[in-house]
Amino acid sequence: MITRMSTLFLRTLREDPADAEVPSHKLLVRAGFIRRVAPGVYSWLPLGLKALRNIEQVVREEMEAIGAQEIALPALLPREPYEVSNRWTEYGENLFRLQDRKGADYLLGPTHEEMFTSAVKDLYSSYKDFPVILYQIQTKYRDEERPRAGILRGREFVMKDSYSFDMTDAGLDSSYQAHRRAYQNIFDRLGVEYVICKATSGAMGGSASEEFLAISPNGEDTYVRASEGDYAANVEAVVTQPGIEREIAGQPEAAIYETPQSETIETLVAWARSAGITVDGREVEASDTLKCLMVKITEPGGEPELTGILLPGDREVDMKRLEASVEPAVVELCTDEDFAQHSFLVKGYVGPVGLIANGVRVLADPRVVRGTSWITGADAPQRHVVGLVAGRDFEVEGFIEAAEVREGDPAPNGQGVLTLQRGIEIGHIFQLGRKYTEAFDVQILDENGKRSLPTMGSYGIGISRLLAVIAEQRHDEQGLNWPKEVAPYSVHVVVANKDAEATAAAEALVAELADQGIEVLFDDRPKVSPGVKFKDSELLGMPYVVVLGRSFKEGKVELRIRGGDTTELEYTTAVESIIDVVKN
């Protein structure tokens, strides 16, 4: 196949778009792969669409290798199935909702567990039909509050979602591991540098969950790796190592002190040191204090519930971790108005004793264990309590992961310490279990003739996001650098010599390459300078560039490997040499 740049629907740009912040966004727009239509919504232009389809093909090949079957479900979906699963409410404002002319509620599908489950229920009735893996590659929709970074986080995106249905938990584990291997094959073939992390399930539900993160300094996700061993996890899934319990007997009684102008942890520590208060014979540190974060947590369809979150004073709250801990509920920080409505809330001096006395739910960081002693708010202006002991002076309702994770925190299972890195989510696999088959009452006759519920797995890959991820990881100052599996064309042929003989030779060369099954992008533009052609070839990023330039007079052409070496080839044997390089 030959595509001529003289007729290709393409305009490259020399300047970065004004709204672009990350390299992939800048380069994909400049190279004419995508075009912005609205915030978080992009058109796919010819080069971008070809690259996208190449990624889809790799995904299809690896999915079909594990026995998955492709189907296509609508993106416009009725409300009722999502009411059954409660996700019409749980998805909140991220869901695009609309009505038809008769007033019936619909949504634009963000993901399709409900529809796949319904399809299996309608068509299958016996254990003999199982296991089955179904998948689709489809445009999805989520009303992102802050779409950013081009197609890395958009409101409309292409996704591969697949679902396994098994009659046993062992079968589910087998399907899960098959997907895990398939994902590794996909990302390896696409040349993506990635890590597999333990993750939270979020609004998807389910138990086992792993996330595939592409390593990138521009990633929105923070993940951790252990300095020893193979532990890796999304920061939202990190489980804090619990504090060490202490004997309560013998600890001094709690005492309330006047603490003028000590609304912050910093000023509280300064006061404690100036007052000569010590902890185990040493000066007070921020980690000896206990801050109380006031939030409102709203369960789906419920009312906001006032909640106190206890954290060691040396830790800041990580809202992503807090939000992940309470999903599908929604959490928001209390405002000045909330404090004004509750007279027992004294900003800067809130403590667990006053909250519990007023019936407020209190959750604590796992370090706040029985016998630990704290300096914290005394629920009165300019007052703090010293020596407040967990399990003696207050009891929490439960523990919650809400504190920031730091570089150097202990890793689980003695695997050293944690290091923090940045990444972009490209895939997520879940063991959903029977959440959806139970909700939709999928009754299947098992081997004993009894009704049984199949168990499910859910597996997603961000197809359009992958294109941006590859651009993030594979570019230089000149432009993009696509791997062979993704590049819109294998070879980019540039005529940098304006004489008719060179043009005719280029025509013959691209024809021979096409005859051998090589997809060629041919820069045959007659009125464009060689300098512009070279800059475009670097910007567009095809893996191999063949140049017919000055050396053509000596019967030679150049083969440039994008980002690599340049080799001179004899024109008469160039096709054979190019094919050998491209196909090996």
XYZ file of C-alpha atoms in Angstrom:
584
model
C 0.000 0.000 0.000
C 1.298 3.469 -0.966
C 0.035 6.707 0.525
C 1.238 9.905 -1.136
C 1.788 12.951 1.032
C 0.773 15.137 -1.896
C -2.809 13.902 -1.405
C -2.773 12.867 2.271
C -5.235 14.765 4.490
C -2.482 16.234 6.647
C -1.116 19.545 7.837
C 1.841 19.477 10.214
C 2.474 22.323 12.655
C 5.777 23.832 13.739
C 4.425 25.351 16.969
C 2.904 23.556 19.940
C -0.844 24.040 20.465
C -1.529 26.593 23.176
C -3.534 24.225 25.397
C -1.037 21.330 25.274
C 1.041 20.559 28.374
C 2.510 17.079 27.865
C 4.687 15.857 24.954
C 2.147 13.385 23.558
C -0.540 16.065 23.299
C 1.830 18.510 21.605
C 3.261 16.020 19.146
C 0.066 14.201 18.177
C -1.572 17.520 17.308
C 1.499 18.915 15.547
C 1.951 15.704 13.541
C -1.682 15.762 12.424
C -2.745 12.553 14.170
C -5.598 14.132 16.164
C -7.588 17.347 16.167
C -9.399 18.943 19.097
C -13.168 19.325 18.768
C -14.114 20.207 22.368
C -12.529 19.795 25.826
C -11.646 16.102 26.100
C -13.029 15.296 22.624
C -10.799 14.692 19.591
C -11.146 13.739 15.951
C -8.895 11.023 14.570
C -7.177 12.063 11.352
C -5.796 9.510 8.823
C -2.373 8.919 10.403
C -3.778 8.768 13.921
C -6.560 6.414 12.913
C -4.120 4.034 11.227
C -1.937 3.930 14.340
C -4.996 3.392 16.508
C -6.163 0.517 14.309
C -2.704 -1.064 14.525
C -2.926 -1.069 18.318
C -6.406 -2.579 18.079
C -5.053 -5.337 15.842
C -2.387 -6.321 18.363
C -5.038 -6.403 21.087
C -7.375 -8.526 18.942
C -4.652 -11.029 18.142
C -3.725 -11.528 21.789
C -7.329 -11.655 22.966
C -8.245 -14.261 20.389
C -5.144 -16.244 21.387
C -6.783 -16.867 24.789
C -10.098 -17.852 23.190
C -11.920 -14.539 23.574
C -14.737 -13.756 21.136
C -15.397 -10.239 19.895
C -18.851 -8.688 19.973
C -20.121 -5.125 19.672
C -22.627 -3.619 22.078
C -24.253 -0.201 21.777
C -22.764 2.849 23.447
C -26.250 4.327 23.933
C -27.731 2.328 26.795
C -31.007 2.274 28.745
C -31.059 3.289 32.389
C -32.658 0.113 33.766
C -29.657 -2.278 33.758
C -27.557 0.339 35.530
C -30.289 0.752 38.128
C -30.092 -2.999 38.770
C -26.362 -2.717 39.525
C -26.849 0.632 41.317
C -24.229 2.244 39.107
C -26.726 4.761 37.705
C -26.249 6.376 41.134
C -22.709 5.227 41.984
C -21.140 6.765 38.889
C -22.401 10.165 39.974
C -21.500 13.119 37.795
C -19.063 11.095 35.662
C -21.991 9.571 33.767
C -23.344 11.170 30.594
C -27.122 11.004 31.030
C -29.722 11.914 28.416
C -33.376 11.382 27.532
C -35.084 10.414 24.301
C -38.075 12.283 22.896
C -40.420 10.235 25.067
C -38.585 11.130 28.264
C -36.939 7.714 28.764
C -33.538 7.844 30.494
C -30.387 6.695 28.696
C -26.657 6.932 29.270
C -23.522 6.856 27.165
C -21.683 3.719 28.245
C -18.591 4.207 30.441
C -18.160 0.418 30.750
C -20.369 -2.575 29.992
C -20.502 -5.158 32.795
C -24.270 -4.907 32.914
C -24.776 -5.466 29.205
C -22.388 -8.409 28.933
C -24.014 -10.033 31.957
C -27.473 -9.569 30.460
C -26.331 -11.054 27.150
C -24.963 -14.178 28.822
C -28.144 -14.535 30.876
C -30.297 -14.351 27.750
C -28.286 -16.841 25.674
C -26.768 -19.371 28.087
C -28.450 -21.736 30.559
C -26.120 -24.720 31.136
C -22.673 -25.227 32.645
C -21.756 -26.842 29.328
C -21.752 -23.371 27.762
C -18.947 -22.227 30.060
C -16.290 -20.910 30.346
C -16.683 -18.031 27.911
C -14.697 -14.836 27.343
C -16.306 -11.994 25.412
C -14.735 -8.679 24.456
C -15.303 -5.545 22.461
C -13.317 -2.530 21.282
C -15.557 0.466 21.528
C -15.793 4.176 22.220
C -16.633 4.938 25.864
C -17.816 8.103 27.544
C -17.108 9.653 30.928
C -17.877 13.225 31.886
C -14.433 14.045 33.247
C -14.494 17.146 35.403
C -11.050 18.205 34.186
C -10.162 16.583 30.855
C -6.477 17.139 30.205
C -3.380 16.030 28.340
C -5.123 15.450 25.016
C -6.233 11.846 24.628
C -4.587 10.751 27.892
C -7.669 11.857 29.824
C -10.633 12.595 27.625
C -14.398 12.445 27.784
C -14.590 10.151 24.770
C -12.039 7.356 24.408
C -11.535 3.970 22.803
C -11.317 1.000 25.159
C -11.052 -2.748 24.987
C -13.221 -4.320 27.666
C -13.489 -8.063 28.094
C -15.428 -10.235 30.526
C -14.902 -13.816 31.575
C -17.710 -16.052 32.820
C -16.815 -19.234 34.715
C -18.783 -21.669 36.853
C -16.088 -21.984 39.527
C -13.657 -19.745 41.386
C -10.798 -21.853 40.038
C -12.075 -21.146 36.538
C -12.140 -17.426 37.274
C -8.554 -17.561 38.463
C -7.561 -19.307 35.233
C -9.323 -16.673 33.100
C -7.734 -13.911 35.154
C -4.235 -15.333 34.684
C -4.872 -15.793 30.955
C -5.761 -12.117 30.655
C -2.741 -11.151 32.731
C -0.443 -12.998 30.321
C -2.270 -11.567 27.288
C -1.823 -8.043 28.627
C 1.877 -8.628 29.128
C 2.129 -9.854 25.533
C 0.213 -6.826 24.241
C 2.309 -4.255 26.054
C 5.550 -6.055 25.232
C 4.651 -6.119 21.532
C 3.791 -2.421 21.613
C 7.134 -1.608 23.213
C 5.594 -0.052 26.338
C 7.644 0.180 29.531
C 5.201 -0.741 32.279
C 4.771 -2.144 35.765
C 2.009 -4.351 37.214
C 0.622 -2.935 40.463
C -1.822 -4.084 43.081
C -4.843 -1.807 42.810
C -8.240 -0.928 44.211
C -11.416 -1.964 42.397
C -13.294 1.310 42.812
C -16.786 1.542 41.347
C -16.179 -1.732 39.477
C -16.468 -3.797 42.642
C -14.869 -7.182 43.069
C -11.858 -8.563 44.886
C -8.508 -9.216 43.171
C -7.400 -6.230 41.150
C -4.192 -5.311 39.328
C -3.312 -2.249 37.343
C -0.872 -1.963 34.443
C 0.895 1.396 34.617
C 3.096 2.821 31.891
C 6.132 4.444 33.463
C 6.011 8.179 32.780
C 7.023 11.334 34.664
C 3.819 12.938 33.338
C 1.586 10.232 34.781
C -1.343 11.154 37.005
C -0.997 7.963 39.037
C 1.563 7.505 41.783
C 2.698 3.976 42.442
C 5.192 2.411 44.808
C 7.873 -0.203 44.416
C 9.666 -2.028 47.205
C 13.423 -1.608 47.422
C 13.657 -5.375 47.912
C 11.441 -8.024 46.304
C 8.843 -7.523 43.596
C 6.108 -5.618 45.443
C 4.450 -2.856 43.415
C 1.132 -1.128 44.052
C -0.882 1.879 43.056
C -0.505 4.375 45.896
C -4.259 4.144 46.491
C -3.892 0.421 47.199
C -0.937 0.659 49.587
C -1.787 -0.858 52.968
C -0.175 1.046 55.821
C 1.908 -1.036 58.194
C 0.002 -0.830 61.514
C 1.457 0.874 64.547
C 2.860 -1.079 67.468
C 0.363 -1.601 70.272
C 1.465 -0.564 73.759
C 0.388 -1.480 77.250
C -2.203 0.921 78.580
C -1.544 0.155 82.238
C 0.881 2.588 83.800
C 0.447 5.341 81.227
C -0.236 8.771 82.789
C -3.709 10.217 82.660
C -4.520 12.616 79.866
C -4.157 16.292 80.770
C -5.609 19.387 79.108
C -3.357 22.399 78.546
C -3.847 25.947 77.386
C -2.213 26.143 73.967
C -2.551 29.698 72.636
C -2.455 30.130 68.881
C -1.772 26.442 68.203
C -4.177 25.757 65.354
C -1.521 24.048 63.221
C 0.686 21.033 63.850
C 3.777 23.220 63.525
C 2.632 25.690 66.179
C 1.409 22.839 68.412
C 4.822 21.161 68.331
C 6.504 24.497 69.065
C 4.230 24.990 72.069
C 4.903 21.459 73.398
C 8.658 21.973 73.199
C 8.484 25.389 74.869
C 6.316 23.864 77.634
C 8.929 21.178 78.303
C 6.623 18.287 77.348
C 8.485 15.146 76.327
C 7.576 11.752 74.843
C 9.620 8.787 76.048
C 12.304 11.211 77.224
C 12.665 13.091 73.917
C 11.294 16.284 72.420
C 7.843 16.189 70.871
C 7.747 15.559 67.121
C 4.895 16.114 64.678
C 4.389 12.321 64.602
C 3.390 12.476 68.298
C 0.413 14.695 67.492
C -2.949 13.626 66.118
C -4.786 15.753 63.587
C -8.499 15.329 63.023
C -9.706 15.927 59.478
C -13.426 16.646 59.224
C -15.181 15.338 56.124
C -18.641 14.436 54.871
C -19.087 10.980 53.369
C -22.134 10.312 51.199
C -23.105 6.758 50.293
C -24.890 6.320 46.934
C -28.445 7.570 47.338
C -27.787 8.564 50.962
C -27.267 11.737 52.956
C -23.864 13.209 53.882
C -22.505 11.806 57.158
C -20.143 13.883 59.267
C -16.961 11.893 59.879
C -13.668 12.536 61.654
C -10.474 11.086 60.145
C -7.564 10.749 62.601
C -4.056 11.038 61.138
C -0.603 11.318 62.718
C 0.350 14.988 62.649
C 3.371 14.455 60.428
C 1.179 13.103 57.609
C -0.895 15.019 55.091
C -4.150 13.583 53.817
C -4.044 12.036 50.330
C -7.490 12.703 48.896
C -7.131 10.023 46.221
C -6.403 7.412 48.881
C -9.257 8.679 51.026
C -11.654 8.628 48.073
C -10.550 5.116 47.101
C -11.088 3.946 50.684
C -14.736 5.003 50.736
C -15.796 4.205 47.139
C -18.478 4.077 45.877
C -19.304 6.724 48.477
C -18.275 10.328 47.798
C -16.131 12.322 50.231
C -15.770 16.076 50.596
C -13.963 18.264 53.092
C -16.066 20.124 55.641
C -16.470 23.839 54.990
C -16.625 26.811 57.345
C -20.392 26.532 57.075
C -20.258 22.935 58.335
C -18.161 24.018 61.319
C -20.600 26.831 62.060
C -23.523 24.380 62.059
C -21.915 22.178 64.736
C -20.950 24.080 67.874
C -18.744 21.226 69.134
C -16.433 21.615 66.125
C -13.713 24.113 67.022
C -11.439 24.631 64.053
C -7.845 23.815 64.894
C -8.811 22.135 68.176
C -11.025 19.197 67.150
C -10.309 15.918 68.945
C -11.770 12.406 68.973
C -13.325 12.680 72.442
C -15.678 15.505 71.511
C -16.628 13.866 68.208
C -17.505 10.558 69.852
C -19.469 12.323 72.588
C -21.576 13.996 69.892
C -22.254 10.808 67.945
C -19.858 11.550 65.097
C -18.251 8.581 63.379
C -14.472 8.493 63.861
C -12.084 6.544 61.604
C -8.349 6.351 62.156
C -5.089 5.784 60.347
C -3.763 2.233 61.017
C -0.949 3.732 63.109
C -3.462 4.856 65.713
C -3.571 1.507 67.531
C -4.395 0.495 71.088
C -2.068 2.001 73.676
C -0.608 4.723 71.453
C -0.532 8.116 73.176
C -1.236 11.390 71.398
C -1.336 15.154 71.692
C -4.543 16.314 70.040
C -7.385 18.816 70.145
C -9.388 19.167 73.366
C -12.557 20.408 71.592
C -12.246 23.900 73.052
C -10.537 27.086 71.840
C -6.852 27.300 72.687
C -6.899 23.862 74.326
C -5.094 20.611 73.578
C -4.947 17.353 75.460
C -1.639 15.608 76.146
C -1.406 11.859 76.686
C -4.723 10.847 75.081
C -4.464 7.070 74.771
C -6.210 5.053 72.052
C -8.269 2.232 73.539
C -8.470 3.946 76.926
C -9.622 7.493 76.315
C -11.272 6.966 72.946
C -12.318 4.140 70.599
C -12.521 4.483 66.835
C -15.167 2.890 64.661
C -12.656 1.560 62.175
C -9.443 2.203 60.272
C -9.011 3.958 56.945
C -6.248 4.527 54.401
C -6.183 8.294 54.026
C -2.645 9.424 54.848
C -0.013 10.185 52.253
C 2.481 7.471 51.372
C 6.086 8.612 51.568
C 9.365 7.605 50.022
C 11.083 5.399 52.585
C 7.930 4.066 54.267
C 8.258 0.378 55.198
C 7.249 -2.042 52.460
C 5.029 -5.023 53.323
C 6.443 -8.427 54.171
C 9.872 -7.065 55.035
C 10.691 -6.057 51.436
C 12.686 -3.003 52.416
C 11.225 0.454 51.912
C 8.910 2.036 49.385
C 10.010 4.210 46.476
C 7.530 6.514 44.721
C 7.197 6.695 40.936
C 4.749 8.123 38.410
C 2.756 6.241 35.805
C -0.217 6.243 33.444
C -2.889 3.571 33.748
C -3.104 1.545 30.532
C -4.877 -1.591 31.741
C -6.821 -2.910 34.710
C -7.932 -6.451 35.511
C -10.505 -7.406 38.159
C -11.884 -10.548 39.654
C -15.470 -9.360 39.980
C -16.853 -12.566 41.411
C -20.641 -12.835 41.444
C -21.553 -9.194 42.009
C -23.190 -8.759 38.611
C -24.465 -12.279 38.018
C -26.207 -12.059 41.383
C -27.633 -8.619 40.657
C -29.020 -9.858 37.324
C -30.020 -13.280 38.690
C -28.034 -15.264 36.115
C -29.172 -18.788 37.019
C -27.195 -21.548 35.279
C -27.742 -25.289 35.704
C -24.557 -26.872 37.052
C -23.286 -30.457 36.693
C -25.699 -31.618 39.381
C -28.722 -29.989 37.796
C -28.813 -27.267 40.454
C -29.054 -23.574 39.767
C -25.760 -21.746 40.203
C -24.368 -18.261 39.610
C -21.392 -17.876 37.251
C -18.433 -15.860 38.468
C -16.993 -12.998 36.433
C -13.804 -11.180 35.614
C -13.547 -7.754 34.007
C -10.520 -6.598 32.029
C -9.916 -3.216 30.378
C -7.267 -1.655 28.164
C -7.250 2.012 27.150
C -6.671 1.741 23.407
C -6.607 5.439 22.553
C -4.680 6.196 25.739
C -2.050 3.649 24.660
C -1.336 5.711 21.560
C -0.601 8.734 23.735
C 1.441 6.623 26.182
C 3.658 5.330 23.379
C 4.119 8.910 22.189
C 5.065 9.903 25.750
C 7.656 7.165 26.038
C 9.005 7.264 22.459
C 9.791 10.754 21.253
C 12.702 13.164 21.038
C 13.135 16.858 20.346
C 12.427 16.305 16.649
C 9.184 14.377 17.005
C 7.592 10.950 17.383
C 9.295 7.566 17.129
C 6.774 4.774 16.609
C 7.510 1.079 17.117
C 6.889 -1.118 14.084
C 3.696 -2.616 15.532
C 2.094 0.832 15.876
C 3.521 3.035 13.110
C 0.930 4.062 10.489
C 3.488 3.095 7.832
C 6.603 0.959 8.027
C 8.660 3.054 5.601
C 8.643 6.761 4.824
C 10.228 7.511 1.443
C 11.466 11.063 0.894
C 12.550 12.499 -2.448
C 15.065 15.201 -1.534
C 16.413 15.506 -5.079
C 14.290 17.447 -7.524
C 15.531 15.915 -10.755
C 13.148 13.752 -12.731
C 15.400 10.691 -12.576
C 15.323 10.622 -8.749
C 11.553 11.045 -8.740
C 11.088 8.205 -11.206
C 13.451 6.004 -9.184
C 11.485 6.753 -6.028
C 8.246 5.830 -7.787
C 9.737 2.492 -8.789
C 11.137 1.852 -5.311
C 7.866 2.488 -3.480
C 5.999 0.339 -5.993
C 8.371 -2.575 -5.379
C 8.073 -2.160 -1.584
C 4.290 -2.123 -1.827
C 4.368 -5.251 -3.983
C 6.270 -6.952 -1.160
C 3.548 -6.040 1.356
C 5.327 -3.040 2.884
C 3.116 -0.064 3.754
C 4.808 3.069 2.455
C 4.293 6.760 3.107
C 5.699 8.520 0.033
C 6.661 12.182 0.316
C 6.231 13.068 -3.329
C 5.387 16.729 -2.745
C 7.062 18.545 -5.674
C 7.142 22.073 -4.271
C 8.274 21.310 -0.733
C 11.913 21.831 0.243
C 14.093 18.921 1.406
C 14.477 20.585 4.811
C 10.731 20.630 5.383
C 10.416 17.033 4.198
C 13.120 15.904 6.623
C 11.501 17.757 9.535
C 8.141 16.209 8.708
C 9.661 12.725 8.547
C 11.130 13.182 12.027
C 7.916 14.677 13.393
C 5.704 11.899 11.979
C 8.009 9.239 13.384
C 7.866 6.271 11.007
C 10.475 3.701 12.065
C 12.353 3.702 8.719
C 12.983 6.622 6.392
C 14.440 6.116 2.904
C 15.949 9.244 1.337
C 16.757 9.801 -2.325
C 19.041 12.801 -2.065
C 22.415 14.025 -3.306
C 24.025 10.585 -3.152
C 21.489 9.277 -5.665
C 23.772 10.572 -8.401
C 26.203 7.833 -7.288
C 23.397 5.286 -7.340
C 22.871 5.293 -3.579
C 19.970 5.926 -1.216
C 19.963 6.461 2.538
C 18.144 4.240 5.039
C 17.579 6.141 8.277
C 16.386 4.310 11.355
C 14.309 6.814 13.317
C 16.381 7.855 16.296
C 19.214 5.565 15.188
C 21.829 5.001 12.504
C 21.889 5.995 8.840
C 23.119 3.502 6.236
C 23.855 4.025 2.552
C 22.386 1.387 0.232
C 22.920 0.664 -3.421
C 19.747 1.671 -5.214
C 19.714 -1.512 -7.289
C 19.529 -3.706 -4.155
C 17.810 -1.219 -1.838
C 14.405 -2.895 -1.863
C 15.840 -6.220 -0.755
C 17.880 -4.559 1.997
C 14.923 -2.478 3.240
C 12.604 -5.486 3.359
C 15.224 -7.452 5.286
C 15.499 -4.674 7.914
C 11.749 -4.016 8.174
C 10.674 -7.638 8.494
C 13.386 -8.715 10.940
